[in-house]
């Protein structure tokens, strides 16, 4: 037999207590549960566990908070994996030293981001080769890619410099050709022969009916 509490829980009270507890978090939730249990009187923890589905350990923790007046600090912020730079204090600095020489600013100056030729995989390989990091301690290439983005780098293929089509040397050649053409046009004894030398023509023995 369960001990009878002084206050009997009606359906309305059950619904109210359960909904209110769900809306609260952390210490506020625990202390609310403890207050309800105290109000239930003798056997309040048993009734709360059976009728409201509350955990006794949570209720006891709330009781301790009420008695001491000091809430317990939850450990959620201390949980989870730490960032790579928290374990490797020089990681971000070493990444910058690798990527900066291989980066350039946005030519249009529309952003302050830097464009780099180095991929995340190459950055990871260079960290191992140049700075002595091990495979095990370094994060994955995908994580390093996110670090690069956080540092302001954009992994984007940089266009190669286009060659200059007109230079003084080629201009001098064309001027000379134009002069010779003009002289040939005015000389009736000169025979003009036009040769297209852009395509190489192979000469020799070839398969499938080729000729010498």
mmCIF file with all atom_site columns, C-alpha atoms in Angstrom:
data_model
loop_
_atom_site.group_PDB
_atom_site.id
_atom_site.type_symbol
_atom_site.label_atom_id
_atom_site.label_alt_id
_atom_site.label_comp_id
_atom_site.label_asym_id
_atom_site.label_entity_id
_atom_site.label_seq_id
_atom_site.pdbx_PDB_ins_code
_atom_site.Cartn_x
_atom_site.Cartn_y
_atom_site.Cartn_z
_atom_site.occupancy
_atom_site.B_iso_or_equiv
_atom_site.pdbx_formal_charge
_atom_site.auth_seq_id
_atom_site.auth_comp_id
_atom_site.auth_asym_id
_atom_site.auth_atom_id
_atom_site.pdbx_PDB_model_num
ATOM 1   C CA . UNK A 1 1   ? 0.000  0.000  0.000    1.00 0.00 ? 1   UNK A CA 1
ATOM 2   C CA . UNK A 1 2   ? 1.255  3.477  -0.936   1.00 0.00 ? 2   UNK A CA 1
ATOM 3   C CA . UNK A 1 3   ? 1.114  6.075  1.876    1.00 0.00 ? 3   UNK A CA 1
ATOM 4   C CA . UNK A 1 4   ? -1.709 8.546  1.383    1.00 0.00 ? 4   UNK A CA 1
ATOM 5   C CA . UNK A 1 5   ? -0.751 12.184 0.874    1.00 0.00 ? 5   UNK A CA 1
ATOM 6   C CA . UNK A 1 6   ? -2.613 15.011 2.526    1.00 0.00 ? 6   UNK A CA 1
ATOM 7   C CA . UNK A 1 7   ? -3.546 16.614 -0.816   1.00 0.00 ? 7   UNK A CA 1
ATOM 8   C CA . UNK A 1 8   ? -5.281 14.426 -3.368   1.00 0.00 ? 8   UNK A CA 1
ATOM 9   C CA . UNK A 1 9   ? -4.318 14.997 -7.002   1.00 0.00 ? 9   UNK A CA 1
ATOM 10  C CA . UNK A 1 10  ? -7.256 15.682 -9.261   1.00 0.00 ? 10  UNK A CA 1
ATOM 11  C CA . UNK A 1 11  ? -7.047 15.278 -13.048  1.00 0.00 ? 11  UNK A CA 1
ATOM 12  C CA . UNK A 1 12  ? -6.874 19.057 -13.399  1.00 0.00 ? 12  UNK A CA 1
ATOM 13  C CA . UNK A 1 13  ? -3.964 19.363 -10.927  1.00 0.00 ? 13  UNK A CA 1
ATOM 14  C CA . UNK A 1 14  ? -2.074 16.503 -12.593  1.00 0.00 ? 14  UNK A CA 1
ATOM 15  C CA . UNK A 1 15  ? -2.347 18.165 -15.989  1.00 0.00 ? 15  UNK A CA 1
ATOM 16  C CA . UNK A 1 16  ? -1.331 21.550 -14.569  1.00 0.00 ? 16  UNK A CA 1
ATOM 17  C CA . UNK A 1 17  ? 1.744  20.219 -12.731  1.00 0.00 ? 17  UNK A CA 1
ATOM 18  C CA . UNK A 1 18  ? 2.963  18.144 -15.681  1.00 0.00 ? 18  UNK A CA 1
ATOM 19  C CA . UNK A 1 19  ? 2.559  20.970 -18.217  1.00 0.00 ? 19  UNK A CA 1
ATOM 20  C CA . UNK A 1 20  ? 4.225  23.507 -15.915  1.00 0.00 ? 20  UNK A CA 1
ATOM 21  C CA . UNK A 1 21  ? 7.204  21.231 -15.229  1.00 0.00 ? 21  UNK A CA 1
ATOM 22  C CA . UNK A 1 22  ? 7.718  20.664 -18.953  1.00 0.00 ? 22  UNK A CA 1
ATOM 23  C CA . UNK A 1 23  ? 7.894  24.389 -19.597  1.00 0.00 ? 23  UNK A CA 1
ATOM 24  C CA . UNK A 1 24  ? 10.612 24.914 -16.982  1.00 0.00 ? 24  UNK A CA 1
ATOM 25  C CA . UNK A 1 25  ? 14.299 24.023 -17.345  1.00 0.00 ? 25  UNK A CA 1
ATOM 26  C CA . UNK A 1 26  ? 17.162 23.133 -15.055  1.00 0.00 ? 26  UNK A CA 1
ATOM 27  C CA . UNK A 1 27  ? 17.061 24.350 -11.486  1.00 0.00 ? 27  UNK A CA 1
ATOM 28  C CA . UNK A 1 28  ? 13.693 26.108 -11.922  1.00 0.00 ? 28  UNK A CA 1
ATOM 29  C CA . UNK A 1 29  ? 12.099 22.819 -12.971  1.00 0.00 ? 29  UNK A CA 1
ATOM 30  C CA . UNK A 1 30  ? 13.649 20.849 -10.092  1.00 0.00 ? 30  UNK A CA 1
ATOM 31  C CA . UNK A 1 31  ? 12.637 23.384 -7.462   1.00 0.00 ? 31  UNK A CA 1
ATOM 32  C CA . UNK A 1 32  ? 9.079  23.532 -8.817   1.00 0.00 ? 32  UNK A CA 1
ATOM 33  C CA . UNK A 1 33  ? 8.840  19.753 -8.556   1.00 0.00 ? 33  UNK A CA 1
ATOM 34  C CA . UNK A 1 34  ? 10.205 19.889 -5.006   1.00 0.00 ? 34  UNK A CA 1
ATOM 35  C CA . UNK A 1 35  ? 7.662  22.546 -4.012   1.00 0.00 ? 35  UNK A CA 1
ATOM 36  C CA . UNK A 1 36  ? 4.812  20.413 -5.388   1.00 0.00 ? 36  UNK A CA 1
ATOM 37  C CA . UNK A 1 37  ? 6.066  17.333 -3.539   1.00 0.00 ? 37  UNK A CA 1
ATOM 38  C CA . UNK A 1 38  ? 6.325  19.280 -0.271   1.00 0.00 ? 38  UNK A CA 1
ATOM 39  C CA . UNK A 1 39  ? 2.757  20.475 -0.784   1.00 0.00 ? 39  UNK A CA 1
ATOM 40  C CA . UNK A 1 40  ? 1.552  16.901 -1.261   1.00 0.00 ? 40  UNK A CA 1
ATOM 41  C CA . UNK A 1 41  ? 2.630  16.059 2.261    1.00 0.00 ? 41  UNK A CA 1
ATOM 42  C CA . UNK A 1 42  ? 3.518  12.566 3.513    1.00 0.00 ? 42  UNK A CA 1
ATOM 43  C CA . UNK A 1 43  ? 4.580  10.237 0.691    1.00 0.00 ? 43  UNK A CA 1
ATOM 44  C CA . UNK A 1 44  ? 4.701  13.117 -1.772   1.00 0.00 ? 44  UNK A CA 1
ATOM 45  C CA . UNK A 1 45  ? 7.687  11.701 -3.692   1.00 0.00 ? 45  UNK A CA 1
ATOM 46  C CA . UNK A 1 46  ? 5.949  8.373  -4.177   1.00 0.00 ? 46  UNK A CA 1
ATOM 47  C CA . UNK A 1 47  ? 2.764  10.044 -5.392   1.00 0.00 ? 47  UNK A CA 1
ATOM 48  C CA . UNK A 1 48  ? 4.659  12.372 -7.744   1.00 0.00 ? 48  UNK A CA 1
ATOM 49  C CA . UNK A 1 49  ? 6.562  9.452  -9.224   1.00 0.00 ? 49  UNK A CA 1
ATOM 50  C CA . UNK A 1 50  ? 3.426  7.349  -9.692   1.00 0.00 ? 50  UNK A CA 1
ATOM 51  C CA . UNK A 1 51  ? 0.922  10.006 -10.766  1.00 0.00 ? 51  UNK A CA 1
ATOM 52  C CA . UNK A 1 52  ? 3.093  12.611 -12.474  1.00 0.00 ? 52  UNK A CA 1
ATOM 53  C CA . UNK A 1 53  ? 5.940  10.448 -13.796  1.00 0.00 ? 53  UNK A CA 1
ATOM 54  C CA . UNK A 1 54  ? 8.615  12.527 -12.065  1.00 0.00 ? 54  UNK A CA 1
ATOM 55  C CA . UNK A 1 55  ? 12.017 11.060 -11.239  1.00 0.00 ? 55  UNK A CA 1
ATOM 56  C CA . UNK A 1 56  ? 12.818 10.751 -7.527   1.00 0.00 ? 56  UNK A CA 1
ATOM 57  C CA . UNK A 1 57  ? 16.455 11.680 -7.988   1.00 0.00 ? 57  UNK A CA 1
ATOM 58  C CA . UNK A 1 58  ? 15.398 14.906 -9.712   1.00 0.00 ? 58  UNK A CA 1
ATOM 59  C CA . UNK A 1 59  ? 12.963 15.630 -6.892   1.00 0.00 ? 59  UNK A CA 1
ATOM 60  C CA . UNK A 1 60  ? 15.620 15.037 -4.220   1.00 0.00 ? 60  UNK A CA 1
ATOM 61  C CA . UNK A 1 61  ? 18.015 17.332 -6.048   1.00 0.00 ? 61  UNK A CA 1
ATOM 62  C CA . UNK A 1 62  ? 15.329 20.019 -6.087   1.00 0.00 ? 62  UNK A CA 1
ATOM 63  C CA . UNK A 1 63  ? 14.791 19.501 -2.338   1.00 0.00 ? 63  UNK A CA 1
ATOM 64  C CA . UNK A 1 64  ? 18.489 20.083 -1.700   1.00 0.00 ? 64  UNK A CA 1
ATOM 65  C CA . UNK A 1 65  ? 18.376 23.275 -3.776   1.00 0.00 ? 65  UNK A CA 1
ATOM 66  C CA . UNK A 1 66  ? 15.399 24.548 -1.785   1.00 0.00 ? 66  UNK A CA 1
ATOM 67  C CA . UNK A 1 67  ? 17.091 23.822 1.538    1.00 0.00 ? 67  UNK A CA 1
ATOM 68  C CA . UNK A 1 68  ? 20.461 25.337 0.592    1.00 0.00 ? 68  UNK A CA 1
ATOM 69  C CA . UNK A 1 69  ? 19.098 28.240 -1.429   1.00 0.00 ? 69  UNK A CA 1
ATOM 70  C CA . UNK A 1 70  ? 21.797 27.568 -4.049   1.00 0.00 ? 70  UNK A CA 1
ATOM 71  C CA . UNK A 1 71  ? 20.978 25.963 -7.431   1.00 0.00 ? 71  UNK A CA 1
ATOM 72  C CA . UNK A 1 72  ? 23.202 23.228 -8.798   1.00 0.00 ? 72  UNK A CA 1
ATOM 73  C CA . UNK A 1 73  ? 25.185 24.213 -11.892  1.00 0.00 ? 73  UNK A CA 1
ATOM 74  C CA . UNK A 1 74  ? 24.255 21.933 -14.782  1.00 0.00 ? 74  UNK A CA 1
ATOM 75  C CA . UNK A 1 75  ? 27.127 20.358 -16.712  1.00 0.00 ? 75  UNK A CA 1
ATOM 76  C CA . UNK A 1 76  ? 25.660 20.674 -20.207  1.00 0.00 ? 76  UNK A CA 1
ATOM 77  C CA . UNK A 1 77  ? 28.100 23.418 -21.186  1.00 0.00 ? 77  UNK A CA 1
ATOM 78  C CA . UNK A 1 78  ? 31.027 21.250 -20.205  1.00 0.00 ? 78  UNK A CA 1
ATOM 79  C CA . UNK A 1 79  ? 29.804 18.315 -22.274  1.00 0.00 ? 79  UNK A CA 1
ATOM 80  C CA . UNK A 1 80  ? 30.507 17.565 -25.930  1.00 0.00 ? 80  UNK A CA 1
ATOM 81  C CA . UNK A 1 81  ? 33.666 17.566 -27.964  1.00 0.00 ? 81  UNK A CA 1
ATOM 82  C CA . UNK A 1 82  ? 36.075 20.454 -27.695  1.00 0.00 ? 82  UNK A CA 1
ATOM 83  C CA . UNK A 1 83  ? 37.103 22.452 -30.727  1.00 0.00 ? 83  UNK A CA 1
ATOM 84  C CA . UNK A 1 84  ? 40.279 21.374 -32.464  1.00 0.00 ? 84  UNK A CA 1
ATOM 85  C CA . UNK A 1 85  ? 41.983 24.695 -31.675  1.00 0.00 ? 85  UNK A CA 1
ATOM 86  C CA . UNK A 1 86  ? 41.271 24.146 -27.969  1.00 0.00 ? 86  UNK A CA 1
ATOM 87  C CA . UNK A 1 87  ? 43.451 21.028 -28.046  1.00 0.00 ? 87  UNK A CA 1
ATOM 88  C CA . UNK A 1 88  ? 45.930 22.345 -30.648  1.00 0.00 ? 88  UNK A CA 1
ATOM 89  C CA . UNK A 1 89  ? 46.613 25.931 -29.612  1.00 0.00 ? 89  UNK A CA 1
ATOM 90  C CA . UNK A 1 90  ? 48.732 26.794 -32.684  1.00 0.00 ? 90  UNK A CA 1
ATOM 91  C CA . UNK A 1 91  ? 46.483 25.184 -35.286  1.00 0.00 ? 91  UNK A CA 1
ATOM 92  C CA . UNK A 1 92  ? 44.771 28.328 -36.615  1.00 0.00 ? 92  UNK A CA 1
ATOM 93  C CA . UNK A 1 93  ? 48.046 30.255 -36.696  1.00 0.00 ? 93  UNK A CA 1
ATOM 94  C CA . UNK A 1 94  ? 49.755 27.462 -38.640  1.00 0.00 ? 94  UNK A CA 1
ATOM 95  C CA . UNK A 1 95  ? 46.858 27.247 -41.102  1.00 0.00 ? 95  UNK A CA 1
ATOM 96  C CA . UNK A 1 96  ? 47.108 30.993 -41.789  1.00 0.00 ? 96  UNK A CA 1
ATOM 97  C CA . UNK A 1 97  ? 50.865 30.764 -42.333  1.00 0.00 ? 97  UNK A CA 1
ATOM 98  C CA . UNK A 1 98  ? 50.279 28.073 -44.965  1.00 0.00 ? 98  UNK A CA 1
ATOM 99  C CA . UNK A 1 99  ? 47.349 29.639 -46.769  1.00 0.00 ? 99  UNK A CA 1
ATOM 100 C CA . UNK A 1 100 ? 48.236 33.350 -46.757  1.00 0.00 ? 100 UNK A CA 1
ATOM 101 C CA . UNK A 1 101 ? 51.074 33.089 -49.345  1.00 0.00 ? 101 UNK A CA 1
ATOM 102 C CA . UNK A 1 102 ? 48.732 31.145 -51.645  1.00 0.00 ? 102 UNK A CA 1
ATOM 103 C CA . UNK A 1 103 ? 45.819 33.589 -51.407  1.00 0.00 ? 103 UNK A CA 1
ATOM 104 C CA . UNK A 1 104 ? 44.683 36.749 -53.117  1.00 0.00 ? 104 UNK A CA 1
ATOM 105 C CA . UNK A 1 105 ? 42.015 39.342 -52.456  1.00 0.00 ? 105 UNK A CA 1
ATOM 106 C CA . UNK A 1 106 ? 38.793 39.652 -54.389  1.00 0.00 ? 106 UNK A CA 1
ATOM 107 C CA . UNK A 1 107 ? 39.734 41.454 -57.654  1.00 0.00 ? 107 UNK A CA 1
ATOM 108 C CA . UNK A 1 108 ? 36.397 43.289 -57.643  1.00 0.00 ? 108 UNK A CA 1
ATOM 109 C CA . UNK A 1 109 ? 36.911 44.394 -54.011  1.00 0.00 ? 109 UNK A CA 1
ATOM 110 C CA . UNK A 1 110 ? 33.280 43.499 -53.301  1.00 0.00 ? 110 UNK A CA 1
ATOM 111 C CA . UNK A 1 111 ? 34.255 41.438 -50.249  1.00 0.00 ? 111 UNK A CA 1
ATOM 112 C CA . UNK A 1 112 ? 37.107 41.191 -47.763  1.00 0.00 ? 112 UNK A CA 1
ATOM 113 C CA . UNK A 1 113 ? 37.424 37.437 -48.188  1.00 0.00 ? 113 UNK A CA 1
ATOM 114 C CA . UNK A 1 114 ? 40.568 35.867 -49.575  1.00 0.00 ? 114 UNK A CA 1
ATOM 115 C CA . UNK A 1 115 ? 40.605 33.381 -52.416  1.00 0.00 ? 115 UNK A CA 1
ATOM 116 C CA . UNK A 1 116 ? 43.088 30.545 -52.036  1.00 0.00 ? 116 UNK A CA 1
ATOM 117 C CA . UNK A 1 117 ? 44.369 27.854 -54.377  1.00 0.00 ? 117 UNK A CA 1
ATOM 118 C CA . UNK A 1 118 ? 45.021 25.371 -51.551  1.00 0.00 ? 118 UNK A CA 1
ATOM 119 C CA . UNK A 1 119 ? 42.406 22.724 -50.876  1.00 0.00 ? 119 UNK A CA 1
ATOM 120 C CA . UNK A 1 120 ? 41.566 21.610 -47.350  1.00 0.00 ? 120 UNK A CA 1
ATOM 121 C CA . UNK A 1 121 ? 43.206 18.239 -48.010  1.00 0.00 ? 121 UNK A CA 1
ATOM 122 C CA . UNK A 1 122 ? 46.414 19.937 -49.111  1.00 0.00 ? 122 UNK A CA 1
ATOM 123 C CA . UNK A 1 123 ? 46.381 22.185 -46.042  1.00 0.00 ? 123 UNK A CA 1
ATOM 124 C CA . UNK A 1 124 ? 46.043 19.107 -43.845  1.00 0.00 ? 124 UNK A CA 1
ATOM 125 C CA . UNK A 1 125 ? 48.927 17.382 -45.639  1.00 0.00 ? 125 UNK A CA 1
ATOM 126 C CA . UNK A 1 126 ? 51.150 20.445 -45.276  1.00 0.00 ? 126 UNK A CA 1
ATOM 127 C CA . UNK A 1 127 ? 50.344 20.699 -41.564  1.00 0.00 ? 127 UNK A CA 1
ATOM 128 C CA . UNK A 1 128 ? 51.659 17.180 -41.107  1.00 0.00 ? 128 UNK A CA 1
ATOM 129 C CA . UNK A 1 129 ? 54.690 17.671 -43.367  1.00 0.00 ? 129 UNK A CA 1
ATOM 130 C CA . UNK A 1 130 ? 55.824 21.133 -42.283  1.00 0.00 ? 130 UNK A CA 1
ATOM 131 C CA . UNK A 1 131 ? 54.614 21.476 -38.693  1.00 0.00 ? 131 UNK A CA 1
ATOM 132 C CA . UNK A 1 132 ? 54.868 17.921 -37.430  1.00 0.00 ? 132 UNK A CA 1
ATOM 133 C CA . UNK A 1 133 ? 51.204 17.252 -36.679  1.00 0.00 ? 133 UNK A CA 1
ATOM 134 C CA . UNK A 1 134 ? 50.116 13.609 -36.636  1.00 0.00 ? 134 UNK A CA 1
ATOM 135 C CA . UNK A 1 135 ? 47.259 12.017 -38.541  1.00 0.00 ? 135 UNK A CA 1
ATOM 136 C CA . UNK A 1 136 ? 45.490 11.127 -35.303  1.00 0.00 ? 136 UNK A CA 1
ATOM 137 C CA . UNK A 1 137 ? 45.502 14.572 -33.677  1.00 0.00 ? 137 UNK A CA 1
ATOM 138 C CA . UNK A 1 138 ? 44.471 16.594 -36.737  1.00 0.00 ? 138 UNK A CA 1
ATOM 139 C CA . UNK A 1 139 ? 40.760 17.005 -37.550  1.00 0.00 ? 139 UNK A CA 1
ATOM 140 C CA . UNK A 1 140 ? 39.365 15.804 -40.867  1.00 0.00 ? 140 UNK A CA 1
ATOM 141 C CA . UNK A 1 141 ? 39.723 17.711 -44.132  1.00 0.00 ? 141 UNK A CA 1
ATOM 142 C CA . UNK A 1 142 ? 36.056 18.764 -43.898  1.00 0.00 ? 142 UNK A CA 1
ATOM 143 C CA . UNK A 1 143 ? 36.664 20.303 -40.460  1.00 0.00 ? 143 UNK A CA 1
ATOM 144 C CA . UNK A 1 144 ? 39.734 22.134 -41.773  1.00 0.00 ? 144 UNK A CA 1
ATOM 145 C CA . UNK A 1 145 ? 37.615 23.449 -44.668  1.00 0.00 ? 145 UNK A CA 1
ATOM 146 C CA . UNK A 1 146 ? 35.186 24.947 -42.132  1.00 0.00 ? 146 UNK A CA 1
ATOM 147 C CA . UNK A 1 147 ? 38.118 26.453 -40.214  1.00 0.00 ? 147 UNK A CA 1
ATOM 148 C CA . UNK A 1 148 ? 39.315 28.092 -43.434  1.00 0.00 ? 148 UNK A CA 1
ATOM 149 C CA . UNK A 1 149 ? 35.867 29.581 -44.008  1.00 0.00 ? 149 UNK A CA 1
ATOM 150 C CA . UNK A 1 150 ? 35.785 30.867 -40.412  1.00 0.00 ? 150 UNK A CA 1
ATOM 151 C CA . UNK A 1 151 ? 39.172 32.520 -40.972  1.00 0.00 ? 151 UNK A CA 1
ATOM 152 C CA . UNK A 1 152 ? 37.862 34.342 -44.042  1.00 0.00 ? 152 UNK A CA 1
ATOM 153 C CA . UNK A 1 153 ? 39.263 32.140 -46.811  1.00 0.00 ? 153 UNK A CA 1
ATOM 154 C CA . UNK A 1 154 ? 37.234 30.910 -49.756  1.00 0.00 ? 154 UNK A CA 1
ATOM 155 C CA . UNK A 1 155 ? 38.369 27.779 -51.539  1.00 0.00 ? 155 UNK A CA 1
ATOM 156 C CA . UNK A 1 156 ? 37.999 28.867 -55.127  1.00 0.00 ? 156 UNK A CA 1
ATOM 157 C CA . UNK A 1 157 ? 39.958 28.160 -58.254  1.00 0.00 ? 157 UNK A CA 1
ATOM 158 C CA . UNK A 1 158 ? 42.027 31.209 -59.165  1.00 0.00 ? 158 UNK A CA 1
ATOM 159 C CA . UNK A 1 159 ? 42.055 32.095 -62.854  1.00 0.00 ? 159 UNK A CA 1
ATOM 160 C CA . UNK A 1 160 ? 45.425 31.906 -64.520  1.00 0.00 ? 160 UNK A CA 1
ATOM 161 C CA . UNK A 1 161 ? 46.906 35.096 -65.882  1.00 0.00 ? 161 UNK A CA 1
ATOM 162 C CA . UNK A 1 162 ? 45.879 35.518 -69.499  1.00 0.00 ? 162 UNK A CA 1
ATOM 163 C CA . UNK A 1 163 ? 48.809 36.004 -71.892  1.00 0.00 ? 163 UNK A CA 1
ATOM 164 C CA . UNK A 1 164 ? 49.162 39.371 -73.587  1.00 0.00 ? 164 UNK A CA 1
ATOM 165 C CA . UNK A 1 165 ? 48.286 39.001 -77.251  1.00 0.00 ? 165 UNK A CA 1
ATOM 166 C CA . UNK A 1 166 ? 50.055 42.116 -78.423  1.00 0.00 ? 166 UNK A CA 1
ATOM 167 C CA . UNK A 1 167 ? 53.693 42.756 -77.510  1.00 0.00 ? 167 UNK A CA 1
ATOM 168 C CA . UNK A 1 168 ? 56.311 44.991 -79.221  1.00 0.00 ? 168 UNK A CA 1
ATOM 169 C CA . UNK A 1 169 ? 58.111 42.011 -80.751  1.00 0.00 ? 169 UNK A CA 1
ATOM 170 C CA . UNK A 1 170 ? 55.050 40.623 -82.544  1.00 0.00 ? 170 UNK A CA 1
ATOM 171 C CA . UNK A 1 171 ? 53.983 44.104 -83.633  1.00 0.00 ? 171 UNK A CA 1
ATOM 172 C CA . UNK A 1 172 ? 57.387 44.581 -85.307  1.00 0.00 ? 172 UNK A CA 1
ATOM 173 C CA . UNK A 1 173 ? 56.982 41.273 -87.165  1.00 0.00 ? 173 UNK A CA 1
ATOM 174 C CA . UNK A 1 174 ? 53.525 42.235 -88.488  1.00 0.00 ? 174 UNK A CA 1
ATOM 175 C CA . UNK A 1 175 ? 54.803 45.638 -89.607  1.00 0.00 ? 175 UNK A CA 1
ATOM 176 C CA . UNK A 1 176 ? 57.587 43.943 -91.552  1.00 0.00 ? 176 UNK A CA 1
ATOM 177 C CA . UNK A 1 177 ? 55.165 41.451 -93.145  1.00 0.00 ? 177 UNK A CA 1
ATOM 178 C CA . UNK A 1 178 ? 52.843 44.295 -94.131  1.00 0.00 ? 178 UNK A CA 1
ATOM 179 C CA . UNK A 1 179 ? 55.724 46.167 -95.734  1.00 0.00 ? 179 UNK A CA 1
ATOM 180 C CA . UNK A 1 180 ? 56.812 43.101 -97.735  1.00 0.00 ? 180 UNK A CA 1
ATOM 181 C CA . UNK A 1 181 ? 53.213 42.493 -98.843  1.00 0.00 ? 181 UNK A CA 1
ATOM 182 C CA . UNK A 1 182 ? 52.931 46.047 -100.056 1.00 0.00 ? 182 UNK A CA 1
ATOM 183 C CA . UNK A 1 183 ? 56.183 45.795 -102.032 1.00 0.00 ? 183 UNK A CA 1
ATOM 184 C CA . UNK A 1 184 ? 55.057 42.479 -103.574 1.00 0.00 ? 184 UNK A CA 1
ATOM 185 C CA . UNK A 1 185 ? 51.719 43.978 -104.613 1.00 0.00 ? 185 UNK A CA 1
ATOM 186 C CA . UNK A 1 186 ? 53.502 46.769 -106.491 1.00 0.00 ? 186 UNK A CA 1
ATOM 187 C CA . UNK A 1 187 ? 56.018 44.464 -108.213 1.00 0.00 ? 187 UNK A CA 1
ATOM 188 C CA . UNK A 1 188 ? 54.570 42.753 -111.337 1.00 0.00 ? 188 UNK A CA 1
ATOM 189 C CA . UNK A 1 189 ? 57.430 40.208 -111.393 1.00 0.00 ? 189 UNK A CA 1
ATOM 190 C CA . UNK A 1 190 ? 56.759 38.882 -107.864 1.00 0.00 ? 190 UNK A CA 1
ATOM 191 C CA . UNK A 1 191 ? 54.705 35.694 -107.505 1.00 0.00 ? 191 UNK A CA 1
ATOM 192 C CA . UNK A 1 192 ? 52.659 35.545 -104.328 1.00 0.00 ? 192 UNK A CA 1
ATOM 193 C CA . UNK A 1 193 ? 52.149 32.136 -102.750 1.00 0.00 ? 193 UNK A CA 1
ATOM 194 C CA . UNK A 1 194 ? 49.811 31.844 -99.745  1.00 0.00 ? 194 UNK A CA 1
ATOM 195 C CA . UNK A 1 195 ? 50.596 29.015 -97.310  1.00 0.00 ? 195 UNK A CA 1
ATOM 196 C CA . UNK A 1 196 ? 48.448 28.150 -94.300  1.00 0.00 ? 196 UNK A CA 1
ATOM 197 C CA . UNK A 1 197 ? 50.960 26.904 -91.729  1.00 0.00 ? 197 UNK A CA 1
ATOM 198 C CA . UNK A 1 198 ? 48.612 26.708 -88.757  1.00 0.00 ? 198 UNK A CA 1
ATOM 199 C CA . UNK A 1 199 ? 47.891 22.969 -89.093  1.00 0.00 ? 199 UNK A CA 1
ATOM 200 C CA . UNK A 1 200 ? 50.697 20.403 -89.041  1.00 0.00 ? 200 UNK A CA 1
ATOM 201 C CA . UNK A 1 201 ? 50.448 17.864 -91.862  1.00 0.00 ? 201 UNK A CA 1
ATOM 202 C CA . UNK A 1 202 ? 51.977 14.459 -91.205  1.00 0.00 ? 202 UNK A CA 1
ATOM 203 C CA . UNK A 1 203 ? 53.940 12.818 -94.044  1.00 0.00 ? 203 UNK A CA 1
ATOM 204 C CA . UNK A 1 204 ? 54.828 9.142  -94.000  1.00 0.00 ? 204 UNK A CA 1
ATOM 205 C CA . UNK A 1 205 ? 53.479 5.594  -94.029  1.00 0.00 ? 205 UNK A CA 1
ATOM 206 C CA . UNK A 1 206 ? 50.134 5.327  -92.200  1.00 0.00 ? 206 UNK A CA 1
ATOM 207 C CA . UNK A 1 207 ? 47.600 2.613  -91.569  1.00 0.00 ? 207 UNK A CA 1
ATOM 208 C CA . UNK A 1 208 ? 44.259 2.268  -93.343  1.00 0.00 ? 208 UNK A CA 1
ATOM 209 C CA . UNK A 1 209 ? 45.438 3.003  -96.862  1.00 0.00 ? 209 UNK A CA 1
ATOM 210 C CA . UNK A 1 210 ? 47.878 5.815  -96.177  1.00 0.00 ? 210 UNK A CA 1
ATOM 211 C CA . UNK A 1 211 ? 50.400 6.985  -98.798  1.00 0.00 ? 211 UNK A CA 1
ATOM 212 C CA . UNK A 1 212 ? 54.033 8.255  -98.721  1.00 0.00 ? 212 UNK A CA 1
#
